CSV table of C-alpha atoms in Angstrom, one decimal:
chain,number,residue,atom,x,y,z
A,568,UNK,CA,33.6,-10.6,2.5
A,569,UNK,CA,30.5,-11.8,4.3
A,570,UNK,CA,29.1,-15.4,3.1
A,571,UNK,CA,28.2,-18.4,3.4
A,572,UNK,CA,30.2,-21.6,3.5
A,573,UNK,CA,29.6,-25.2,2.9
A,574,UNK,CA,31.9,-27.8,2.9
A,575,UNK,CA,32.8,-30.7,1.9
A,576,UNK,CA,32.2,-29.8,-1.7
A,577,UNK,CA,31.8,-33.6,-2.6
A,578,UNK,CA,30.9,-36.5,-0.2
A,579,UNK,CA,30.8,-39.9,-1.3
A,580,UNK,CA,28.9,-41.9,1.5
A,581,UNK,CA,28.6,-46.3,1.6
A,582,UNK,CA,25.3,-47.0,2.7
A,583,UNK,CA,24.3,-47.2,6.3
A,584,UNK,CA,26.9,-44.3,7.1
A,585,UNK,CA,26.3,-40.9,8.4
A,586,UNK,CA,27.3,-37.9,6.9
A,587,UNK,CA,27.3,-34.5,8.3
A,588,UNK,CA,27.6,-31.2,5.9
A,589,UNK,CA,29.1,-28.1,7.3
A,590,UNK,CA,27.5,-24.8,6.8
A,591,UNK,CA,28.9,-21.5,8.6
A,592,UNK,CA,27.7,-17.6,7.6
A,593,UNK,CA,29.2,-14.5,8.6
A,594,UNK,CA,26.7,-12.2,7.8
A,595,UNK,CA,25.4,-12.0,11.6
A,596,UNK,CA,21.5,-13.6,9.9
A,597,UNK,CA,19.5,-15.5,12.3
A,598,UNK,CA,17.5,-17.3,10.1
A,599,UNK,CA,19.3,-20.8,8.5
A,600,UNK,CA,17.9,-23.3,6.0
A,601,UNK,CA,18.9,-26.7,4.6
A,602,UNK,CA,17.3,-27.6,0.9
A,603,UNK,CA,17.7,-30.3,-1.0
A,604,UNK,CA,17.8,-29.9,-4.4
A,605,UNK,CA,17.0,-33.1,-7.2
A,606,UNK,CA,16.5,-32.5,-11.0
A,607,UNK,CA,13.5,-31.6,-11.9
A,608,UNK,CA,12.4,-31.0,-8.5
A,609,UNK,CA,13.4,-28.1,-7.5
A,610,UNK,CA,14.3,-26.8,-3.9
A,611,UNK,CA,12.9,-28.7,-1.2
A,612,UNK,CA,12.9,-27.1,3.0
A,613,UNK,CA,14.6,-30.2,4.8
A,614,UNK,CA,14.9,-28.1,8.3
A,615,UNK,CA,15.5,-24.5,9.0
A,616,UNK,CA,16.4,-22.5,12.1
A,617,UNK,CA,15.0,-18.8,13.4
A,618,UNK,CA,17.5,-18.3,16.4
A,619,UNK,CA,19.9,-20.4,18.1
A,620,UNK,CA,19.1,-23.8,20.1
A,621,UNK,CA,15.7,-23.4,17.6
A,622,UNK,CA,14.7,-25.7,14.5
A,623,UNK,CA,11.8,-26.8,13.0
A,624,UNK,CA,11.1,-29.5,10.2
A,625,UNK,CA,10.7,-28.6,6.5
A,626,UNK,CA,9.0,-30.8,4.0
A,627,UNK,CA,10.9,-33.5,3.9
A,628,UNK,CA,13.1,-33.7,7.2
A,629,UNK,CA,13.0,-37.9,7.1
A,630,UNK,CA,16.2,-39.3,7.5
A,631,UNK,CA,17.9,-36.1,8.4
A,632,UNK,CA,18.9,-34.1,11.4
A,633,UNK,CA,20.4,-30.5,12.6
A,634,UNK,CA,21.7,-28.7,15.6
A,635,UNK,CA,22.1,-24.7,15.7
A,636,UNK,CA,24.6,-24.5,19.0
A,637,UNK,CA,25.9,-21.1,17.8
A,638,UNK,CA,24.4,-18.7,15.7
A,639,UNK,CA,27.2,-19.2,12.7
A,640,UNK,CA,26.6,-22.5,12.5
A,641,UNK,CA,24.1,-25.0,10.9
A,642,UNK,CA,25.5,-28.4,10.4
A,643,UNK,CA,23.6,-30.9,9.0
A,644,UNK,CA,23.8,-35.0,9.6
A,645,UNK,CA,22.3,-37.0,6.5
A,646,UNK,CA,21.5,-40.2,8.8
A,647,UNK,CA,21.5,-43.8,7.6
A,648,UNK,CA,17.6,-43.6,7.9
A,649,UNK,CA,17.6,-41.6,4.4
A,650,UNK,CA,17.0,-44.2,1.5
A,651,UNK,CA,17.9,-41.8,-1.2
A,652,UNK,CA,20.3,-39.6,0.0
A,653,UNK,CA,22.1,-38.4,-3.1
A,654,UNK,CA,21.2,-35.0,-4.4
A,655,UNK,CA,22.8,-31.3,-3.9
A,656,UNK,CA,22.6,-29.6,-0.6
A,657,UNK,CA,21.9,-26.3,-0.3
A,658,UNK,CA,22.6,-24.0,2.8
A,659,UNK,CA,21.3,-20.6,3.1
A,660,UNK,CA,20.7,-17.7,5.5
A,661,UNK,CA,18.4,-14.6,6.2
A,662,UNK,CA,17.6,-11.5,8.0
A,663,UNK,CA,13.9,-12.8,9.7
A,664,UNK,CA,10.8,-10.9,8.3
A,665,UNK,CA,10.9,-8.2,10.6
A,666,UNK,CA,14.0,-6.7,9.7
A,667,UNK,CA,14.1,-7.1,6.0
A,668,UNK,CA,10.9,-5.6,5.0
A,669,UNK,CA,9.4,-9.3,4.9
A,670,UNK,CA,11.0,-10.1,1.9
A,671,UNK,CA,13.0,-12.7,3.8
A,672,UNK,CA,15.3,-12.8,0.6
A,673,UNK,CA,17.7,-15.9,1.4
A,674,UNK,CA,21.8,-16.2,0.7
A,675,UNK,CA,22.8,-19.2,-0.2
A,676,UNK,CA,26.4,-21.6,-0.1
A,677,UNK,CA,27.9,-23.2,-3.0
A,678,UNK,CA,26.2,-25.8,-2.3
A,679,UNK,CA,27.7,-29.8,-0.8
A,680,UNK,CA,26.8,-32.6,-3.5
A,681,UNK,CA,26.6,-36.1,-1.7
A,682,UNK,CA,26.7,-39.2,-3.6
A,683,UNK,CA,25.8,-42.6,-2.4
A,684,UNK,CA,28.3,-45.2,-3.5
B,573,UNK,CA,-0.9,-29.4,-8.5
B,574,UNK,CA,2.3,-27.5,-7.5
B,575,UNK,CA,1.9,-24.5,-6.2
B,576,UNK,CA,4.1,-22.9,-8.4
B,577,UNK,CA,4.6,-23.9,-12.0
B,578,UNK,CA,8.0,-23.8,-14.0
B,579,UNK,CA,8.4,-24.9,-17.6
B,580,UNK,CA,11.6,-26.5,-17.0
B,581,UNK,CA,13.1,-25.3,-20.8
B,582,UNK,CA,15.6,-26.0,-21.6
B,583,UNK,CA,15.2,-22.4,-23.5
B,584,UNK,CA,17.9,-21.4,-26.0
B,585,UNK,CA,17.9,-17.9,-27.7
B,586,UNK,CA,20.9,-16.3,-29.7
B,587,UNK,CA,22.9,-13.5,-28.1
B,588,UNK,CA,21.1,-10.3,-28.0
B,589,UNK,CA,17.5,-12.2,-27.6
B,590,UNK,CA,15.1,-10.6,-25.5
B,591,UNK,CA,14.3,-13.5,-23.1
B,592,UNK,CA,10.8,-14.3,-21.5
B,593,UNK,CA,11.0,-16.5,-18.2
B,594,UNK,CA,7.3,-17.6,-16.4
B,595,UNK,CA,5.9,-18.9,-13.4
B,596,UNK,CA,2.2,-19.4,-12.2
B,597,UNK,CA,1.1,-20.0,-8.8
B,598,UNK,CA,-1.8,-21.1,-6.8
B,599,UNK,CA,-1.7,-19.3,-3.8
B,600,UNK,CA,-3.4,-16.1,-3.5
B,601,UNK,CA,-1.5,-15.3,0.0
B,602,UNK,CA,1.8,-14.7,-2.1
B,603,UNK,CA,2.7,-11.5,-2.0
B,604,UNK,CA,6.6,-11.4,-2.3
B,605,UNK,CA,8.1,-12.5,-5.7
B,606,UNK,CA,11.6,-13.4,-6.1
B,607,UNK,CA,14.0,-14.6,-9.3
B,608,UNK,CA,17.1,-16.0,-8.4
B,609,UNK,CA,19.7,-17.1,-10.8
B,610,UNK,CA,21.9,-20.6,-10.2
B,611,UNK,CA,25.0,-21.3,-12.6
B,612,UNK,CA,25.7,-24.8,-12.6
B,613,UNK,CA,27.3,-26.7,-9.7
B,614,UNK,CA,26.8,-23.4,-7.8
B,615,UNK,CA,23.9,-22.0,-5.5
B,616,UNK,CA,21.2,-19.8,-6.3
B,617,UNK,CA,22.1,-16.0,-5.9
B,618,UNK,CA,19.4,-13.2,-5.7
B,619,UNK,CA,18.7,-11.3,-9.3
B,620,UNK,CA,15.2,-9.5,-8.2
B,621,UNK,CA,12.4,-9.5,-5.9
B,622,UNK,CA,9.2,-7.3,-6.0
B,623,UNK,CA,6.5,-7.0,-3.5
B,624,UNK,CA,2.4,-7.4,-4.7
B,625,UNK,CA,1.8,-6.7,-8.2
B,626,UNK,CA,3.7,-4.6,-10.7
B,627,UNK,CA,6.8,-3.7,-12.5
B,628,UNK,CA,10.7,-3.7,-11.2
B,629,UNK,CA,13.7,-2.6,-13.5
B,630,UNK,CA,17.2,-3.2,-13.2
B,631,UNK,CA,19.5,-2.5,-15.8
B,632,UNK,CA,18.8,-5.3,-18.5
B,633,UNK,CA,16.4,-7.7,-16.4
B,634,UNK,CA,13.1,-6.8,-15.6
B,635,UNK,CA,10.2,-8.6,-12.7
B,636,UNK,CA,6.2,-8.7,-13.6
B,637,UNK,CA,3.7,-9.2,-11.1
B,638,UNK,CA,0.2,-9.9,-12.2
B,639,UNK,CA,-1.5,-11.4,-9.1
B,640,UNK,CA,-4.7,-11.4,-10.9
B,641,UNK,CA,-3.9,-14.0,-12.8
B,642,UNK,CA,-1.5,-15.5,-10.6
B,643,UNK,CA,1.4,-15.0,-13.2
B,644,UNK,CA,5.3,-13.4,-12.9
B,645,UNK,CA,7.7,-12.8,-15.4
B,646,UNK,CA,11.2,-12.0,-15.8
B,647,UNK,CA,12.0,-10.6,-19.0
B,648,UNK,CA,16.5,-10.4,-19.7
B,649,UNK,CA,17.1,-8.1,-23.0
B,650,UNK,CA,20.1,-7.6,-25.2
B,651,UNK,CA,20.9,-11.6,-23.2
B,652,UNK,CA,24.6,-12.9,-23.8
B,653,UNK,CA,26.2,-16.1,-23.3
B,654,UNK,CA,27.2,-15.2,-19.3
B,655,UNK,CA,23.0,-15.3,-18.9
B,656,UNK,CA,23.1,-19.3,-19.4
B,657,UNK,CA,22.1,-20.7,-16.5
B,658,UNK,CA,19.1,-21.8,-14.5
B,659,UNK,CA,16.1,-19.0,-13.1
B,660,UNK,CA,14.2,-20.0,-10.1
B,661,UNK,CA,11.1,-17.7,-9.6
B,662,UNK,CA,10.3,-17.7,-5.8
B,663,UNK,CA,7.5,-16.8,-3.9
B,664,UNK,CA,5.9,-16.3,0.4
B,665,UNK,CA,3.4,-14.9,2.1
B,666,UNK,CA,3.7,-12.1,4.9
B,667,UNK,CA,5.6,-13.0,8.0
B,668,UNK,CA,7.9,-15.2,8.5
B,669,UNK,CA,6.8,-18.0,5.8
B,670,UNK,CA,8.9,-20.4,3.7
B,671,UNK,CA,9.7,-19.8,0.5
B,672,UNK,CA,8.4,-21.8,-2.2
B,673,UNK,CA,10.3,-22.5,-5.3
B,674,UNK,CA,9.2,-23.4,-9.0
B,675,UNK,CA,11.5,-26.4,-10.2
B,676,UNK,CA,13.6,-23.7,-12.4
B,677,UNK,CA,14.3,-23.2,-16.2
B,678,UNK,CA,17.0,-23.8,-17.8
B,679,UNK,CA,18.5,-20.7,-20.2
B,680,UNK,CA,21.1,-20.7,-22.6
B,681,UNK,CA,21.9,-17.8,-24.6
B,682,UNK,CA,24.4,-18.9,-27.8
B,683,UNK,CA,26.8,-16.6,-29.3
């Protein structure tokens, strides 16, 4: 079945490390997207990427940093720079505007939560 | 001000409720509307999404559009227990624009 996945479920990070979260679809989209997602906040754009070797920031890309080598893949690296980095990850794909009718409806992963010890 | 609005709930109903979910928005631009579901410790998944203003059915859940008065619903009947969870309404321009998201409400249905 085609999907999204994310991985490590949990992280526990000490401060001043890096962590990187792992996000791989096989549903052939171009489009990826990291959120972060705190209570009460709802979903917030850290990065996203259109096609390969491409990213641009979201809202609050401070303290965190991508790379889109292949077109499956979308890691994420939550760098030491990130005061508050606990909160639930969220990656997701889609089909850009011009093939899905501009709905640009996303898929989304499980989901990593990261906790800072 | 957000640019879209979410009463957070939580929102409890008894099984077989029919269940009203809201968002407004400031943005005029908007003009695709989605409602995507998120169980706990799990990402969102689609439910609906509906393009301008208007009506979409599908089987028990049903998407509202007003964009005169910046306002969409999603209404659940005959909800069960398996509907607890939390509803983020959704919402872009044309093109290739990013999504924005209300904060969510949470919904649980009680046998």
């Amino acid at each position: 079945d085609g999907g999204i996945t994310q991985s490590p479920k949990y992280l526990f990070r000490k401060e001043g490390q890096n962590v990187t979260l792992s996000c791989e679809q096989n549903l052939n989209h171009d489009a990826m997207y990291w959120y972060r997602q705190d209570p009460g906040q709802g979903l917030r754009l850290i990065y996203y990427s259109q096609i390969v070797n491409d990213f641009q920031k979201g809202d609050i890309a401070e303290g965190y940093s991508v790379s889109r080598e292949k077109k499956e893949s979308f890691p994420l690296t939550v760098t030491s720079a990130q005061k508050n980095p606990t909160a639930f990850y969220l990656c997701a794909s889609s089909i850009p505007a011009g093939y899905s009718s501009g709905a640009n409806v996303l898929t989304f992963g499980a989901g990593s939560r990261l906790t800072v010890l | 001000q957000k640019e879209v609005e979410q009463d957070p709930g939580p929102l409890s109903v008894p099984e077989g409720a029919i269940v009203s979910l809201n968002c407004t928005y400031s943005n005029s631009a908007f003009q695709y509307f989605m409602w995507y579901r998120q169980y706990s410790r799990k990402g969102p998944e689609l439910l609906m999404y509906t393009y301008s203003s208007g009506n979409k059915e599908d089987g028990r859940f049903t998407a509202q559009v007003d964009k005169s008065s910046k306002y969409i619903s999603l209404f659940i009947r005959d909800s069960q227990p398996s509907d607890s969870a939390t509803y983020l309404c959704a919402m872009k321009g044309t093109g290739f624009q990013k999504l924005v998201f209300g904060t969510g409400t949470r919904l649980l249905v009680s046998p």
